[in-house]
Amino acid sequence: MRRMPQIAHVDVNCFYASAERAFDPSLEGRPLVVLSNNDGCAVTRSPEAKALGISTGEPWFKLAPRAKEWGLVARSSNYELYGDISARVMELLGRYSAWLEVYSIDEAFLGVKGGPDQLLGLGRRIKEAVLRHVGVPVCVGIAPTKTLAKLCNKWAKNNAAFAGVCLWESVPAPVREGLMGRLPVDEIWGVAGRLAKRLNAMGIFTVLDLAQADPVAIRDRFSVVLMRTVLELRGTPCIPMEEERVGRDQLIFSRSFATPVTTSAGLREVLGIYGQQASARLAKHGLQAKVLTAFAATSPFRSQEQAYPSVCVRLPMPTADPLLLTRAAHALLPKILDGLKYAKAGLMLTDLRPTGNQPPLEPFENRHEKRGIGPLLEDVSRRFGRGSIGLGYAGVKSGLDWTMKRDMRSPRYTTHWDELPLVKAA
């Protein structure tokens, strides 16, 4: 493990909502929700929306009738914008540390050094720089371990006294214990609801209770992973910093349809597009798959005509070739019943291996993969847009009325030329 004197955890506040506000100042101070795929339910809520009692996962059709009364604004998920803003935030954070671990789209860990005053100053500079140069607010937590850094970030976000930056060392021990004693155990990183119930049965209800538990007893009763959490809460680094989070066990490419697909011909087109996109994602991460599972499903809310067909195909060799993946996915088609309203389909790739880890003998080489068909398709799509090229049914232009609905999407300000923001000088 590469040890750092301190670890800073930087997290963007209400990321999707903050990204929307960065380009639309009229949304400041107004309750705002960002919706999931097909404008289904609220996945991000601004503080004003939370104050209205709106919970994560609340369906939009329930919120819509009262939106005008509340002054509630809804936006469809704008993944292109969010991805670009995330990249800008991470690039900026990389200027403050030689050791940066991008943990998710809106948070990262940094290895930092210095005394208490230097670290607090660094945290404030990071906070101000991200707001000034990217336009989104962040909070910073700094501590000796990752778990404590995330805990400090939570305090910085929810306690105005910290002004968005919390350094573990600068908080007096009695105050730390008081804050930990008021925080439920399922608020700590790595402890979910089901695990929290098991801990509650042992009399562990708060983060402080967990920090004071016997690590060996926790390991024997639960796992070494939870024991590491206990040790991290005590200030012992157990979770290393990682330059890059790789080593995926599986890759899932699945979407719900805006309009149900009712024919096997329609599913053929869907699976062709998904096979091509899954190939691009494998190539991006330098991986190949040995097993492909294709599936489809009708809506679980329809009491009649439910169907959940699936098929598992073992590929002849580890591959990221879009042709082989598409052909394997099409093995699902004989199980598709025309007339049923399929609401979702997807591919799951498992038994992933690094590209070139097991090169086939020359007579068994896949000529398409050898010629780089997958990377070629991705390069064309990147230059000319999604849908500009496709293999077989994935290249058929038939309207694609099943694609994800985003009726309330804001412009993709930073990734599409025809949607760039316009600035007018008075």
XYZ file of N, CA, C and O in Angstrom, residues 224-307:
336
model
N -13.852 -9.429 6.709
C -12.647 -8.629 6.850
C -12.859 -7.229 6.284
O -12.203 -6.263 6.716
N -13.778 -7.090 5.329
C -14.072 -5.773 4.747
C -14.624 -4.831 5.811
O -14.193 -3.675 5.929
N -15.568 -5.322 6.605
C -16.136 -4.471 7.658
C -15.117 -4.221 8.767
O -15.110 -3.147 9.384
N -14.242 -5.189 9.009
C -13.179 -4.962 9.987
C -12.284 -3.808 9.538
O -11.856 -2.981 10.364
N -12.006 -3.745 8.234
C -11.208 -2.629 7.728
C -11.912 -1.305 7.971
O -11.268 -0.296 8.280
N -13.231 -1.279 7.831
C -13.980 -0.050 8.097
C -13.799 0.389 9.539
O -13.596 1.574 9.829
N -13.858 -0.571 10.470
C -13.656 -0.248 11.890
C -12.262 0.335 12.108
O -12.087 1.355 12.789
N -11.260 -0.313 11.521
C -9.888 0.175 11.694
C -9.712 1.550 11.056
O -9.008 2.413 11.616
N -10.326 1.769 9.890
C -10.241 3.084 9.255
C -10.898 4.153 10.114
O -10.413 5.286 10.183
N -12.009 3.816 10.760
C -12.661 4.776 11.659
C -11.769 5.112 12.859
O -11.917 6.171 13.470
N -10.838 4.233 13.166
C -9.905 4.477 14.262
C -8.635 5.162 13.786
O -7.700 5.381 14.566
N -8.542 5.452 12.469
C -7.398 6.179 11.944
C -6.317 5.326 11.339
O -5.242 5.836 10.993
N -6.552 4.010 11.179
C -5.567 3.118 10.572
C -5.896 2.925 9.100
O -6.941 2.347 8.772
N -5.033 3.371 8.182
C -5.333 3.222 6.745
C -5.358 1.750 6.333
O -4.385 1.032 6.538
N -6.481 1.315 5.769
C -6.626 -0.074 5.313
C -7.083 -0.161 3.862
O -7.019 -1.236 3.265
N -7.574 0.938 3.315
C -8.056 0.947 1.934
C -7.080 1.795 1.128
O -7.009 3.009 1.320
N -6.304 1.186 0.240
C -5.240 1.926 -0.449
C -5.778 2.885 -1.493
O -6.886 2.725 -2.009
N -4.975 3.890 -1.799
C -5.264 4.756 -2.933
C -4.970 3.989 -4.210
O -4.001 3.240 -4.288
N -5.818 4.147 -5.225
C -5.648 3.457 -6.491
C -5.566 4.485 -7.605
O -6.393 5.397 -7.672
N -4.558 4.331 -8.470
C -4.430 5.254 -9.594
C -5.590 5.109 -10.562
O -6.077 6.069 -11.129
N -6.035 3.854 -10.749
C -7.112 3.618 -11.704
C -7.932 2.447 -11.197
O -7.391 1.419 -10.790
N -9.236 2.596 -11.182
C -10.119 1.547 -10.712
C -10.491 0.649 -11.891
O -11.335 0.991 -12.703
N -9.826 -0.502 -11.973
C -10.077 -1.426 -13.079
C -10.415 -2.800 -12.499
O -10.644 -2.951 -11.326
N -10.407 -3.805 -13.373
C -10.669 -5.152 -12.895
C -12.150 -5.432 -12.784
O -12.599 -6.053 -11.831
N -12.959 -5.013 -13.753
C -14.391 -5.263 -13.703
C -14.672 -6.759 -13.822
O -14.041 -7.467 -14.579
N -15.644 -7.228 -13.063
C -16.050 -8.626 -13.156
C -17.045 -8.824 -14.285
O -17.148 -9.904 -14.844
N -17.820 -7.786 -14.597
C -18.823 -7.910 -15.642
C -19.139 -6.537 -16.209
O -18.831 -5.511 -15.607
N -19.741 -6.545 -17.373
C -20.171 -5.310 -18.022
C -21.626 -5.509 -18.428
O -21.964 -6.488 -19.095
N -22.484 -4.601 -18.002
C -23.909 -4.691 -18.311
C -24.305 -3.480 -19.151
O -24.004 -2.339 -18.790
N -24.956 -3.737 -20.262
C -25.459 -2.666 -21.117
C -26.958 -2.877 -21.253
O -27.413 -3.776 -21.951
N -27.750 -2.059 -20.557
C -29.197 -2.259 -20.532
C -29.908 -0.920 -20.498
O -29.423 0.036 -19.886
N -31.040 -0.829 -21.170
C -31.844 0.386 -21.185
C -33.323 0.017 -21.190
O -33.724 -1.005 -21.748
N -34.125 0.882 -20.563
C -35.575 0.774 -20.695
C -36.004 1.546 -21.932
O -35.370 2.539 -22.305
N -37.069 1.104 -22.570
C -37.517 1.718 -23.808
C -38.546 2.806 -23.519
O -39.414 2.658 -22.647
N -38.469 3.902 -24.272
C -39.490 4.939 -24.170
C -40.815 4.426 -24.723
O -41.889 4.719 -24.194
N -40.752 3.661 -25.803
C -41.918 3.035 -26.420
C -41.668 1.533 -26.487
O -40.612 1.117 -26.961
N -42.574 0.694 -25.992
C -42.335 -0.751 -25.998
C -42.023 -1.282 -27.389
O -42.553 -0.800 -28.390
N -41.160 -2.277 -27.437
C -40.839 -2.986 -28.678
C -41.686 -4.250 -28.718
O -41.703 -5.025 -27.754
N -42.378 -4.468 -29.811
C -43.368 -5.551 -29.858
C -43.041 -6.650 -30.860
O -43.817 -7.579 -31.005
N -41.921 -6.562 -31.556
C -41.587 -7.568 -32.568
C -40.150 -8.037 -32.405
O -39.288 -7.325 -31.871
N -39.894 -9.251 -32.910
C -38.527 -9.768 -32.876
C -37.622 -8.954 -33.800
O -36.426 -8.796 -33.534
N -38.183 -8.397 -34.883
C -37.396 -7.545 -35.771
C -36.931 -6.293 -35.044
O -35.796 -5.828 -35.209
N -37.814 -5.724 -34.218
C -37.428 -4.558 -33.430
C -36.345 -4.899 -32.420
O -35.386 -4.141 -32.239
N -36.466 -6.059 -31.752
C -35.439 -6.478 -30.799
C -34.128 -6.794 -31.503
O -33.049 -6.594 -30.942
N -34.193 -7.267 -32.752
C -32.958 -7.528 -33.510
C -32.159 -6.233 -33.663
O -30.938 -6.203 -33.513
N -32.869 -5.158 -33.986
C -32.202 -3.861 -34.129
C -31.621 -3.398 -32.804
O -30.479 -2.926 -32.728
N -32.402 -3.528 -31.722
C -31.937 -3.130 -30.394
C -30.664 -3.889 -30.019
O -29.653 -3.296 -29.606
N -30.698 -5.215 -30.167
C -29.547 -6.033 -29.777
C -28.329 -5.751 -30.644
O -27.192 -5.812 -30.171
N -28.562 -5.406 -31.919
C -27.449 -5.040 -32.788
C -26.753 -3.779 -32.314
O -25.520 -3.695 -32.274
N -27.543 -2.782 -31.950
C -26.974 -1.520 -31.447
C -26.260 -1.746 -30.121
O -25.142 -1.258 -29.895
N -26.874 -2.525 -29.221
C -26.253 -2.784 -27.927
C -24.956 -3.582 -28.091
O -23.973 -3.340 -27.375
N -24.940 -4.536 -29.022
C -23.726 -5.304 -29.257
C -22.584 -4.423 -29.723
O -21.442 -4.568 -29.283
N -22.902 -3.476 -30.605
C -21.880 -2.565 -31.104
C -21.376 -1.642 -29.990
O -20.174 -1.405 -29.858
N -22.292 -1.138 -29.165
C -21.890 -0.235 -28.093
C -21.141 -0.980 -26.984
O -20.199 -0.434 -26.389
N -21.553 -2.209 -26.698
C -20.828 -3.002 -25.709
C -19.410 -3.300 -26.190
O -18.458 -3.292 -25.406
N -19.251 -3.532 -27.490
C -17.921 -3.749 -28.058
C -17.035 -2.530 -27.846
O -15.860 -2.649 -27.469
N -17.595 -1.346 -28.074
C -16.826 -0.115 -27.886
C -16.411 0.055 -26.438
O -15.284 0.490 -26.141
N -17.296 -0.294 -25.511
C -16.963 -0.135 -24.099
C -15.876 -1.134 -23.685
O -14.987 -0.800 -22.894
N -15.951 -2.351 -24.179
C -14.893 -3.318 -23.890
C -13.547 -2.819 -24.417
O -12.529 -2.878 -23.714
N -13.551 -2.331 -25.667
C -12.307 -1.849 -26.266
C -11.736 -0.672 -25.479
O -10.517 -0.551 -25.312
N -12.606 0.179 -24.983
C -12.160 1.344 -24.214
C -11.374 0.925 -22.984
O -10.397 1.577 -22.586
N -11.789 -0.169 -22.347
C -11.143 -0.619 -21.115
C -10.123 -1.732 -21.369
O -9.601 -2.302 -20.415
N -9.851 -2.030 -22.645
C -8.865 -3.049 -22.952
C -9.255 -4.433 -22.493
O -8.414 -5.190 -21.988
N -10.544 -4.776 -22.655
C -11.054 -6.052 -22.174
C -11.681 -6.857 -23.302
O -12.076 -6.311 -24.336
N -11.781 -8.155 -23.090
C -12.512 -9.055 -23.963
C -13.400 -9.938 -23.101
O -13.099 -10.182 -21.929
N -14.513 -10.402 -23.675
C -15.477 -11.205 -22.929
C -15.514 -12.617 -23.491
O -15.345 -12.829 -24.693
N -15.773 -13.589 -22.618
C -15.909 -14.984 -23.029
C -17.359 -15.463 -22.972
O -17.718 -16.429 -23.646
N -18.199 -14.770 -22.185
C -19.594 -15.188 -22.032
C -20.506 -13.979 -22.219
O -20.234 -12.892 -21.680
N -21.562 -14.151 -23.000
C -22.553 -13.092 -23.219
C -23.933 -13.594 -22.822
O -24.338 -14.697 -23.218
N -24.638 -12.795 -22.059
C -26.028 -13.085 -21.712
C -26.903 -11.973 -22.278
O -26.645 -10.794 -22.020
N -27.903 -12.348 -23.065
C -28.859 -11.378 -23.615
C -30.210 -11.610 -22.958
O -30.603 -12.754 -22.699
N -30.913 -10.522 -22.676
C -32.204 -10.658 -22.002
C -33.149 -9.563 -22.457
O -32.739 -8.519 -22.987
N -34.426 -9.799 -22.248
C -35.477 -8.816 -22.504
C -36.538 -9.004 -21.432
O -36.590 -10.042 -20.765
N -37.391 -8.008 -21.271
C -38.418 -8.100 -20.231
C -39.590 -7.196 -20.566
O -39.403 -6.092 -21.090
N -40.784 -7.665 -20.263
C -41.963 -6.805 -20.317
C -42.029 -6.017 -19.017
O -41.279 -6.268 -18.072
N -42.933 -5.064 -18.933
C -43.057 -4.243 -17.731
C -43.557 -5.091 -16.560
O -44.531 -5.838 -16.702
N -42.933 -4.976 -15.387
C -43.398 -5.741 -14.223
C -44.735 -5.235 -13.691
O -45.354 -5.892 -12.861
N -45.158 -4.066 -14.168
C -46.418 -3.491 -13.685
C -47.626 -3.938 -14.512
O -48.754 -3.592 -14.190
N -47.363 -4.700 -15.558
C -48.467 -5.253 -16.349
C -48.834 -6.616 -15.784
O -48.024 -7.536 -15.759
N -50.069 -6.731 -15.295
C -50.483 -7.969 -14.628
C -50.542 -9.143 -15.601
O -50.404 -10.293 -15.207
N -50.757 -8.845 -16.892
C -50.857 -9.911 -17.874
C -49.737 -9.756 -18.913
O -49.091 -8.726 -19.016
N -49.518 -10.812 -19.635
C -48.543 -10.826 -20.731
C -47.135 -10.477 -20.237
O -46.451 -9.642 -20.821
N -46.720 -11.099 -19.158
C -45.362 -10.891 -18.679
C -44.426 -11.948 -19.256
O -44.794 -13.119 -19.380
N -43.221 -11.519 -19.620
C -42.233 -12.444 -20.173
C -40.839 -11.909 -19.878
O -40.602 -10.693 -19.940
